[in-house]
Amino acid sequence: MNATTPAPLAEIPRHAPAPHVPDAVLDRLARASSGSLTTQLYIKGIRQPVLHGLKPLNKKIKPFAGRAYTMRFIPAREDIDQYGNLTTTPSADNLQWVGVEQIEPGHVLVIDSNQDGRAASMGNMLITRMKVRGARAVITDGSFRDGTELSEMDFPIWSTGVTATTRLSYHHVADLNVPIGCAGVAVYPGDVIHGDGDNITVIPAHMAEEMAALCEQRDDIEAYLALRVQAGEALWGLYPPSEQTRRQHRDWVAAGRPPIATGR
């Protein structure tokens, strides 16, 4: 090896860990609407943060925000993904159990299933375990099994559908807590995952507190504008709000939020 030949890398370079988003910020974001959140992210340059095509399995929708813990799937291979490898001790061939037992309070498990719903990403037993450990939600761009049980669970569960086919048929858990793609959106460990009745949205961790403040402001003025539209006003100058409308909103708040008169 001569002086111009670089030494082989002993370790793959990694990104620095994402900033830890406090629970208080998560709780504020959980109250934000996905419409305000995606608009504010767009203004800041994040064009498509929504995990498109996913639906909640739960009968009762529960808004949430949590820190992303990621799980990456690759296609299964017959000599590795065998039922006998589902050991009850940590194993490189059974990383899914390892990931479940690493879940911490405030986490949202996000599974990169390669948008392949032919086999279940996991089912009731593992999801119940994560709920008990303090997870705030679980998400896959594939399918889950045990849909009947999951639909009754008071815990946010989002996927593209339900299948009874075992994960081993098509999926191998290749890595944990690394950057992934889910439903075509990049998700980095520690990002904030937001869910409401409409969408799942990914918020870069370093933007979380700013987004909480911006969404609180936007949701408040949007509620005010909705009252004025319901009272019969036209959209011109009202929505999006002009500077005059913003001043009127501030005056309305200062006055104690009185009822909006109809026929304005």
PDB file of C-alpha atoms in Angstrom:
ATOM      1  CA  MET A   1       0.000   0.000   0.000  1.00  0.00           C
ATOM      2  CA  ASN A   2       1.582   3.319  -1.067  1.00  0.00           C
ATOM      3  CA  ALA A   3       1.146   6.742   0.482  1.00  0.00           C
ATOM      4  CA  THR A   4      -1.660   7.732  -1.912  1.00  0.00           C
ATOM      5  CA  THR A   5      -3.800   4.664  -1.246  1.00  0.00           C
ATOM      6  CA  PRO A   6      -6.355   5.308   1.493  1.00  0.00           C
ATOM      7  CA  ALA A   7      -6.508   2.798   4.308  1.00  0.00           C
ATOM      8  CA  PRO A   8      -9.586   0.579   4.290  1.00  0.00           C
ATOM      9  CA  LEU A   9     -12.427   1.831   6.460  1.00  0.00           C
ATOM     10  CA  ALA A  10     -12.725  -0.091   9.687  1.00  0.00           C
ATOM     11  CA  GLU A  11     -16.196   1.317  10.285  1.00  0.00           C
ATOM     12  CA  ILE A  12     -18.929   2.721   8.050  1.00  0.00           C
ATOM     13  CA  PRO A  13     -19.435   6.449   8.725  1.00  0.00           C
ATOM     14  CA  ARG A  14     -22.732   7.193  10.423  1.00  0.00           C
ATOM     15  CA  HIS A  15     -24.825  10.327  10.816  1.00  0.00           C
ATOM     16  CA  ALA A  16     -24.838  11.908  14.235  1.00  0.00           C
ATOM     17  CA  PRO A  17     -27.886  10.934  16.295  1.00  0.00           C
ATOM     18  CA  ALA A  18     -30.922  13.131  15.759  1.00  0.00           C
ATOM     19  CA  PRO A  19     -31.699  15.642  18.506  1.00  0.00           C
ATOM     20  CA  HIS A  20     -33.960  14.173  21.173  1.00  0.00           C
ATOM     21  CA  VAL A  21     -37.429  15.699  20.855  1.00  0.00           C
ATOM     22  CA  PRO A  22     -38.868  16.158  24.376  1.00  0.00           C
ATOM     23  CA  ASP A  23     -42.203  14.622  25.304  1.00  0.00           C
ATOM     24  CA  ALA A  24     -43.644  18.102  25.882  1.00  0.00           C
ATOM     25  CA  VAL A  25     -43.016  18.992  22.226  1.00  0.00           C
ATOM     26  CA  LEU A  26     -44.482  15.661  21.104  1.00  0.00           C
ATOM     27  CA  ASP A  27     -47.639  16.393  23.095  1.00  0.00           C
ATOM     28  CA  ARG A  28     -47.973  19.806  21.431  1.00  0.00           C
ATOM     29  CA  LEU A  29     -47.511  18.303  17.983  1.00  0.00           C
ATOM     30  CA  ALA A  30     -50.081  15.598  18.695  1.00  0.00           C
ATOM     31  CA  ARG A  31     -52.688  18.367  18.953  1.00  0.00           C
ATOM     32  CA  ALA A  32     -51.754  19.851  15.555  1.00  0.00           C
ATOM     33  CA  SER A  33     -53.794  19.114  12.453  1.00  0.00           C
ATOM     34  CA  SER A  34     -52.053  17.334   9.600  1.00  0.00           C
ATOM     35  CA  GLY A  35     -53.233  20.069   7.221  1.00  0.00           C
ATOM     36  CA  SER A  36     -51.463  22.816   9.164  1.00  0.00           C
ATOM     37  CA  LEU A  37     -48.426  20.637   9.696  1.00  0.00           C
ATOM     38  CA  THR A  38     -47.916  19.730   6.041  1.00  0.00           C
ATOM     39  CA  THR A  39     -48.468  23.342   4.961  1.00  0.00           C
ATOM     40  CA  GLN A  40     -45.863  24.647   7.399  1.00  0.00           C
ATOM     41  CA  LEU A  41     -43.409  21.932   6.353  1.00  0.00           C
ATOM     42  CA  TYR A  42     -43.975  22.899   2.701  1.00  0.00           C
ATOM     43  CA  ILE A  43     -43.262  26.554   3.488  1.00  0.00           C
ATOM     44  CA  LYS A  44     -39.984  25.413   5.072  1.00  0.00           C
ATOM     45  CA  GLY A  45     -39.056  23.356   1.990  1.00  0.00           C
ATOM     46  CA  ILE A  46     -40.291  19.851   2.906  1.00  0.00           C
ATOM     47  CA  ARG A  47     -42.515  19.073  -0.070  1.00  0.00           C
ATOM     48  CA  GLN A  48     -43.870  15.587   0.638  1.00  0.00           C
ATOM     49  CA  PRO A  49     -43.786  14.407   4.254  1.00  0.00           C
ATOM     50  CA  VAL A  50     -46.960  12.255   4.143  1.00  0.00           C
ATOM     51  CA  LEU A  51     -46.886   8.438   4.108  1.00  0.00           C
ATOM     52  CA  HIS A  52     -49.366   8.154   1.281  1.00  0.00           C
ATOM     53  CA  GLY A  53     -51.634   5.133   1.011  1.00  0.00           C
ATOM     54  CA  LEU A  54     -51.632   4.059   4.670  1.00  0.00           C
ATOM     55  CA  LYS A  55     -54.838   3.640   6.666  1.00  0.00           C
ATOM     56  CA  PRO A  56     -55.526   3.138  10.377  1.00  0.00           C
ATOM     57  CA  LEU A  57     -56.628  -0.341  11.420  1.00  0.00           C
ATOM     58  CA  ASN A  58     -58.185   0.944  14.650  1.00  0.00           C
ATOM     59  CA  LYS A  59     -61.890   1.617  14.954  1.00  0.00           C
ATOM     60  CA  LYS A  60     -61.085   4.496  17.295  1.00  0.00           C
ATOM     61  CA  ILE A  61     -58.677   7.075  15.858  1.00  0.00           C
ATOM     62  CA  LYS A  62     -56.141   8.393  18.338  1.00  0.00           C
ATOM     63  CA  PRO A  63     -53.942  11.393  17.354  1.00  0.00           C
ATOM     64  CA  PHE A  64     -50.303  10.964  18.327  1.00  0.00           C
ATOM     65  CA  ALA A  65     -46.745  12.162  17.858  1.00  0.00           C
ATOM     66  CA  GLY A  66     -43.658  10.141  18.735  1.00  0.00           C
ATOM     67  CA  ARG A  67     -39.982   9.582  17.987  1.00  0.00           C
ATOM     68  CA  ALA A  68     -39.222   7.222  15.090  1.00  0.00           C
ATOM     69  CA  TYR A  69     -37.587   3.875  15.789  1.00  0.00           C
ATOM     70  CA  THR A  70     -37.059   2.181  12.436  1.00  0.00           C
ATOM     71  CA  MET A  71     -37.020  -1.392  11.175  1.00  0.00           C
ATOM     72  CA  ARG A  72     -35.747  -2.234   7.679  1.00  0.00           C
ATOM     73  CA  PHE A  73     -36.911  -5.271   5.706  1.00  0.00           C
ATOM     74  CA  ILE A  74     -35.280  -6.898   2.694  1.00  0.00           C
ATOM     75  CA  PRO A  75     -36.755  -9.796   0.701  1.00  0.00           C
ATOM     76  CA  ALA A  76     -36.761 -13.107   2.541  1.00  0.00           C
ATOM     77  CA  ARG A  77     -34.390 -15.905   1.556  1.00  0.00           C
ATOM     78  CA  GLU A  78     -35.335 -19.537   1.978  1.00  0.00           C
ATOM     79  CA  ASP A  79     -32.154 -20.720   3.717  1.00  0.00           C
ATOM     80  CA  ILE A  80     -32.351 -17.982   6.369  1.00  0.00           C
ATOM     81  CA  ASP A  81     -35.990 -17.122   6.951  1.00  0.00           C
ATOM     82  CA  GLN A  82     -37.126 -20.379   8.473  1.00  0.00           C
ATOM     83  CA  TYR A  83     -39.567 -20.929  11.314  1.00  0.00           C
ATOM     84  CA  GLY A  84     -36.824 -22.456  13.458  1.00  0.00           C
ATOM     85  CA  ASN A  85     -34.954 -19.127  13.475  1.00  0.00           C
ATOM     86  CA  LEU A  86     -37.715 -17.485  15.542  1.00  0.00           C
ATOM     87  CA  THR A  87     -35.632 -18.053  18.649  1.00  0.00           C
ATOM     88  CA  THR A  88     -36.517 -16.840  22.123  1.00  0.00           C
ATOM     89  CA  THR A  89     -33.017 -15.383  22.554  1.00  0.00           C
ATOM     90  CA  PRO A  90     -31.469 -12.452  20.610  1.00  0.00           C
ATOM     91  CA  SER A  91     -30.334 -13.560  17.158  1.00  0.00           C
ATOM     92  CA  ALA A  92     -29.052 -11.896  13.988  1.00  0.00           C
ATOM     93  CA  ASP A  93     -31.638 -13.928  12.073  1.00  0.00           C
ATOM     94  CA  ASN A  94     -34.481 -12.723  14.285  1.00  0.00           C
ATOM     95  CA  LEU A  95     -33.891  -9.000  14.692  1.00  0.00           C
ATOM     96  CA  GLN A  96     -37.588  -8.255  14.875  1.00  0.00           C
ATOM     97  CA  TRP A  97     -37.827  -9.495  18.459  1.00  0.00           C
ATOM     98  CA  VAL A  98     -34.690  -7.460  19.293  1.00  0.00           C
ATOM     99  CA  GLY A  99     -36.302  -4.302  17.898  1.00  0.00           C
ATOM    100  CA  VAL A 100     -39.513  -4.830  19.837  1.00  0.00           C
ATOM    101  CA  GLU A 101     -37.557  -5.219  23.073  1.00  0.00           C
ATOM    102  CA  GLN A 102     -35.583  -2.025  22.350  1.00  0.00           C
ATOM    103  CA  ILE A 103     -38.732   0.092  22.076  1.00  0.00           C
ATOM    104  CA  GLU A 104     -38.806   2.886  24.644  1.00  0.00           C
ATOM    105  CA  PRO A 105     -41.597   5.187  25.852  1.00  0.00           C
ATOM    106  CA  GLY A 106     -42.364   7.781  23.186  1.00  0.00           C
ATOM    107  CA  HIS A 107     -41.210   5.643  20.258  1.00  0.00           C
ATOM    108  CA  VAL A 108     -43.172   5.026  17.071  1.00  0.00           C
ATOM    109  CA  LEU A 109     -42.042   1.898  15.254  1.00  0.00           C
ATOM    110  CA  VAL A 110     -41.813   2.604  11.507  1.00  0.00           C
ATOM    111  CA  ILE A 111     -41.309  -0.474   9.321  1.00  0.00           C
ATOM    112  CA  ASP A 112     -39.880  -0.328   5.806  1.00  0.00           C
ATOM    113  CA  SER A 113     -41.683  -3.292   4.219  1.00  0.00           C
ATOM    114  CA  ASN A 114     -40.666  -2.303   0.684  1.00  0.00           C
ATOM    115  CA  GLN A 115     -44.333  -1.412   0.054  1.00  0.00           C
ATOM    116  CA  ASP A 116     -44.974  -5.161  -0.152  1.00  0.00           C
ATOM    117  CA  GLY A 117     -48.146  -6.286   1.589  1.00  0.00           C
ATOM    118  CA  ARG A 118     -48.046  -9.957   0.572  1.00  0.00           C
ATOM    119  CA  ALA A 119     -46.856 -10.980   4.053  1.00  0.00           C
ATOM    120  CA  ALA A 120     -47.552  -9.477   7.466  1.00  0.00           C
ATOM    121  CA  SER A 121     -44.967  -7.119   8.916  1.00  0.00           C
ATOM    122  CA  MET A 122     -45.986  -8.338  12.404  1.00  0.00           C
ATOM    123  CA  GLY A 123     -49.106  -9.089  14.409  1.00  0.00           C
ATOM    124  CA  ASN A 124     -50.989  -8.745  17.663  1.00  0.00           C
ATOM    125  CA  MET A 125     -48.417 -10.317  20.010  1.00  0.00           C
ATOM    126  CA  LEU A 126     -45.490  -8.044  19.096  1.00  0.00           C
ATOM    127  CA  ILE A 127     -47.664  -4.941  18.821  1.00  0.00           C
ATOM    128  CA  THR A 128     -49.142  -5.605  22.255  1.00  0.00           C
ATOM    129  CA  ARG A 129     -45.629  -5.927  23.655  1.00  0.00           C
ATOM    130  CA  MET A 130     -44.625  -2.555  22.184  1.00  0.00           C
ATOM    131  CA  LYS A 131     -47.741  -0.890  23.544  1.00  0.00           C
ATOM    132  CA  VAL A 132     -46.888  -2.192  27.021  1.00  0.00           C
ATOM    133  CA  ARG A 133     -43.328  -0.848  26.623  1.00  0.00           C
ATOM    134  CA  GLY A 134     -44.662   2.663  25.982  1.00  0.00           C
ATOM    135  CA  ALA A 135     -44.702   2.971  22.195  1.00  0.00           C
ATOM    136  CA  ARG A 136     -47.064   5.582  20.774  1.00  0.00           C
ATOM    137  CA  ALA A 137     -47.873   3.861  17.459  1.00  0.00           C
ATOM    138  CA  VAL A 138     -46.706   1.302  14.889  1.00  0.00           C
ATOM    139  CA  ILE A 139     -46.618   1.890  11.140  1.00  0.00           C
ATOM    140  CA  THR A 140     -45.758  -0.166   8.054  1.00  0.00           C
ATOM    141  CA  ASP A 141     -46.000   0.393   4.319  1.00  0.00           C
ATOM    142  CA  GLY A 142     -47.008  -3.274   4.117  1.00  0.00           C
ATOM    143  CA  SER A 143     -49.620  -5.353   5.952  1.00  0.00           C
ATOM    144  CA  PHE A 144     -50.270  -6.553   9.485  1.00  0.00           C
ATOM    145  CA  ARG A 145     -51.919  -9.784  10.583  1.00  0.00           C
ATOM    146  CA  ASP A 146     -54.531 -10.278  13.334  1.00  0.00           C
ATOM    147  CA  GLY A 147     -56.619  -7.431  11.972  1.00  0.00           C
ATOM    148  CA  THR A 148     -59.651  -8.237  14.125  1.00  0.00           C
ATOM    149  CA  GLU A 149     -57.668  -7.968  17.356  1.00  0.00           C
ATOM    150  CA  LEU A 150     -55.745  -4.904  16.196  1.00  0.00           C
ATOM    151  CA  SER A 151     -58.925  -3.064  15.209  1.00  0.00           C
ATOM    152  CA  GLU A 152     -60.104  -3.213  18.837  1.00  0.00           C
ATOM    153  CA  MET A 153     -56.795  -2.043  20.307  1.00  0.00           C
ATOM    154  CA  ASP A 154     -56.600   1.471  21.796  1.00  0.00           C
ATOM    155  CA  PHE A 155     -53.291   2.091  20.058  1.00  0.00           C
ATOM    156  CA  PRO A 156     -52.547   3.704  16.660  1.00  0.00           C
ATOM    157  CA  ILE A 157     -51.772   1.048  14.017  1.00  0.00           C
ATOM    158  CA  TRP A 158     -51.356   2.125  10.371  1.00  0.00           C
ATOM    159  CA  SER A 159     -50.742  -0.066   7.320  1.00  0.00           C
ATOM    160  CA  THR A 160     -51.909  -0.727   3.766  1.00  0.00           C
ATOM    161  CA  GLY A 161     -54.019  -3.716   4.807  1.00  0.00           C
ATOM    162  CA  VAL A 162     -54.272  -7.053   6.579  1.00  0.00           C
ATOM    163  CA  THR A 163     -53.001 -10.507   5.651  1.00  0.00           C
ATOM    164  CA  ALA A 164     -52.537 -13.737   7.603  1.00  0.00           C
ATOM    165  CA  THR A 165     -49.418 -14.711   5.626  1.00  0.00           C
ATOM    166  CA  THR A 166     -46.384 -14.973   7.891  1.00  0.00           C
ATOM    167  CA  ARG A 167     -43.598 -12.400   7.562  1.00  0.00           C
ATOM    168  CA  LEU A 168     -41.081 -15.172   6.859  1.00  0.00           C
ATOM    169  CA  SER A 169     -42.668 -15.781   3.456  1.00  0.00           C
ATOM    170  CA  TYR A 170     -41.469 -12.489   1.980  1.00  0.00           C
ATOM    171  CA  HIS A 171     -39.649 -10.350   4.570  1.00  0.00           C
ATOM    172  CA  HIS A 172     -36.329 -10.497   6.397  1.00  0.00           C
ATOM    173  CA  VAL A 173     -35.491  -7.941   9.106  1.00  0.00           C
ATOM    174  CA  ALA A 174     -32.108  -6.667   7.965  1.00  0.00           C
ATOM    175  CA  ASP A 175     -31.447  -3.711  10.267  1.00  0.00           C
ATOM    176  CA  LEU A 176     -32.760  -1.642  13.155  1.00  0.00           C
ATOM    177  CA  ASN A 177     -32.828   2.087  13.815  1.00  0.00           C
ATOM    178  CA  VAL A 178     -31.217   3.157  10.540  1.00  0.00           C
ATOM    179  CA  PRO A 179     -32.523   5.553   7.866  1.00  0.00           C
ATOM    180  CA  ILE A 180     -35.303   3.899   5.868  1.00  0.00           C
ATOM    181  CA  GLY A 181     -37.933   4.633   3.269  1.00  0.00           C
ATOM    182  CA  CYS A 182     -41.568   4.108   4.228  1.00  0.00           C
ATOM    183  CA  ALA A 183     -44.315   4.662   1.652  1.00  0.00           C
ATOM    184  CA  GLY A 184     -41.785   6.593  -0.428  1.00  0.00           C
ATOM    185  CA  VAL A 185     -40.734   9.000   2.341  1.00  0.00           C
ATOM    186  CA  ALA A 186     -37.349   9.091   4.071  1.00  0.00           C
ATOM    187  CA  VAL A 187     -37.519   8.391   7.799  1.00  0.00           C
ATOM    188  CA  TYR A 188     -34.471   8.889  10.035  1.00  0.00           C
ATOM    189  CA  PRO A 189     -34.288   7.549  13.596  1.00  0.00           C
ATOM    190  CA  GLY A 190     -35.518  10.243  15.974  1.00  0.00           C
ATOM    191  CA  ASP A 191     -37.733  12.003  13.422  1.00  0.00           C
ATOM    192  CA  VAL A 192     -41.158  12.875  14.762  1.00  0.00           C
ATOM    193  CA  ILE A 193     -44.004  10.776  13.379  1.00  0.00           C
ATOM    194  CA  HIS A 194     -47.385  12.521  13.583  1.00  0.00           C
ATOM    195  CA  GLY A 195     -50.737  10.897  13.038  1.00  0.00           C
ATOM    196  CA  ASP A 196     -54.345  12.052  13.133  1.00  0.00           C
ATOM    197  CA  GLY A 197     -57.531  10.859  11.465  1.00  0.00           C
ATOM    198  CA  ASP A 198     -56.238  11.744   8.009  1.00  0.00           C
ATOM    199  CA  ASN A 199     -52.516  11.094   7.603  1.00  0.00           C
ATOM    200  CA  ILE A 200     -49.146  10.018   8.909  1.00  0.00           C
ATOM    201  CA  THR A 201     -46.602  12.832   8.575  1.00  0.00           C
ATOM    202  CA  VAL A 202     -42.822  12.764   9.070  1.00  0.00           C
ATOM    203  CA  ILE A 203     -41.226  15.790  10.766  1.00  0.00           C
ATOM    204  CA  PRO A 204     -37.424  16.159  10.808  1.00  0.00           C
ATOM    205  CA  ALA A 205     -36.377  16.124  14.463  1.00  0.00           C
ATOM    206  CA  HIS A 206     -34.542  19.456  14.279  1.00  0.00           C
ATOM    207  CA  MET A 207     -37.754  21.163  13.063  1.00  0.00           C
ATOM    208  CA  ALA A 208     -40.092  19.681  15.672  1.00  0.00           C
ATOM    209  CA  GLU A 209     -40.275  22.527  18.189  1.00  0.00           C
ATOM    210  CA  GLU A 210     -40.572  25.154  15.454  1.00  0.00           C
ATOM    211  CA  MET A 211     -43.381  23.157  13.821  1.00  0.00           C
ATOM    212  CA  ALA A 212     -45.237  22.911  17.135  1.00  0.00           C
ATOM    213  CA  ALA A 213     -45.219  26.693  17.522  1.00  0.00           C
ATOM    214  CA  LEU A 214     -46.149  27.388  13.891  1.00  0.00           C
ATOM    215  CA  CYS A 215     -48.990  24.865  13.906  1.00  0.00           C
ATOM    216  CA  GLU A 216     -50.430  26.227  17.133  1.00  0.00           C
ATOM    217  CA  GLN A 217     -50.598  29.653  15.489  1.00  0.00           C
ATOM    218  CA  ARG A 218     -51.967  28.349  12.202  1.00  0.00           C
ATOM    219  CA  ASP A 219     -54.593  26.064  13.710  1.00  0.00           C
ATOM    220  CA  ASP A 220     -55.895  28.911  15.849  1.00  0.00           C
ATOM    221  CA  ILE A 221     -56.285  31.360  12.982  1.00  0.00           C
ATOM    222  CA  GLU A 222     -57.742  28.613  10.734  1.00  0.00           C
ATOM    223  CA  ALA A 223     -60.438  27.933  13.332  1.00  0.00           C
ATOM    224  CA  TYR A 224     -61.228  31.657  13.390  1.00  0.00           C
ATOM    225  CA  LEU A 225     -61.401  31.831   9.595  1.00  0.00           C
ATOM    226  CA  ALA A 226     -63.698  28.804   9.505  1.00  0.00           C
ATOM    227  CA  LEU A 227     -66.119  30.615  11.823  1.00  0.00           C
ATOM    228  CA  ARG A 228     -66.176  33.593   9.457  1.00  0.00           C
ATOM    229  CA  VAL A 229     -66.740  31.412   6.399  1.00  0.00           C
ATOM    230  CA  GLN A 230     -69.557  29.602   8.224  1.00  0.00           C
ATOM    231  CA  ALA A 231     -71.030  33.043   8.970  1.00  0.00           C
ATOM    232  CA  GLY A 232     -71.301  33.716   5.232  1.00  0.00           C
ATOM    233  CA  GLU A 233     -68.127  35.569   4.248  1.00  0.00           C
ATOM    234  CA  ALA A 234     -66.457  35.121   0.852  1.00  0.00           C
ATOM    235  CA  LEU A 235     -62.897  33.851   0.585  1.00  0.00           C
ATOM    236  CA  TRP A 236     -61.360  36.954  -1.014  1.00  0.00           C
ATOM    237  CA  GLY A 237     -58.903  38.477   1.439  1.00  0.00           C
ATOM    238  CA  LEU A 238     -60.016  36.027   4.094  1.00  0.00           C
ATOM    239  CA  TYR A 239     -58.394  32.762   3.065  1.00  0.00           C
ATOM    240  CA  PRO A 240     -55.442  32.713   2.835  1.00  0.00           C
ATOM    241  CA  PRO A 241     -55.569  35.493   5.416  1.00  0.00           C
ATOM    242  CA  SER A 242     -54.467  38.993   4.457  1.00  0.00           C
ATOM    243  CA  GLU A 243     -52.564  41.177   6.904  1.00  0.00           C
ATOM    244  CA  GLN A 244     -55.848  42.920   7.710  1.00  0.00           C
ATOM    245  CA  THR A 245     -57.468  39.562   8.493  1.00  0.00           C
ATOM    246  CA  ARG A 246     -54.534  38.630  10.717  1.00  0.00           C
ATOM    247  CA  ARG A 247     -54.978  41.880  12.649  1.00  0.00           C
ATOM    248  CA  GLN A 248     -58.679  41.140  12.989  1.00  0.00           C
ATOM    249  CA  HIS A 249     -57.805  37.716  14.388  1.00  0.00           C
ATOM    250  CA  ARG A 250     -55.470  39.246  16.960  1.00  0.00           C
ATOM    251  CA  ASP A 251     -58.186  41.734  17.957  1.00  0.00           C
ATOM    252  CA  TRP A 252     -60.721  38.890  18.226  1.00  0.00           C
ATOM    253  CA  VAL A 253     -58.401  36.930  20.532  1.00  0.00           C
ATOM    254  CA  ALA A 254     -57.742  40.026  22.656  1.00  0.00           C
ATOM    255  CA  ALA A 255     -61.509  40.577  22.950  1.00  0.00           C
ATOM    256  CA  GLY A 256     -61.994  37.122  24.430  1.00  0.00           C
ATOM    257  CA  ARG A 257     -63.030  35.296  21.226  1.00  0.00           C
ATOM    258  CA  PRO A 258     -66.613  36.591  20.972  1.00  0.00           C
ATOM    259  CA  PRO A 259     -69.194  34.908  18.684  1.00  0.00           C
ATOM    260  CA  ILE A 260     -68.864  35.728  14.977  1.00  0.00           C
ATOM    261  CA  ALA A 261     -71.901  37.564  13.655  1.00  0.00           C
ATOM    262  CA  THR A 262     -73.575  36.097  10.549  1.00  0.00           C
ATOM    263  CA  GLY A 263     -74.045  38.040   7.319  1.00  0.00           C
ATOM    264  CA  ARG A 264     -70.731  39.896   7.491  1.00  0.00           C
TER     265      ARG A 264
END
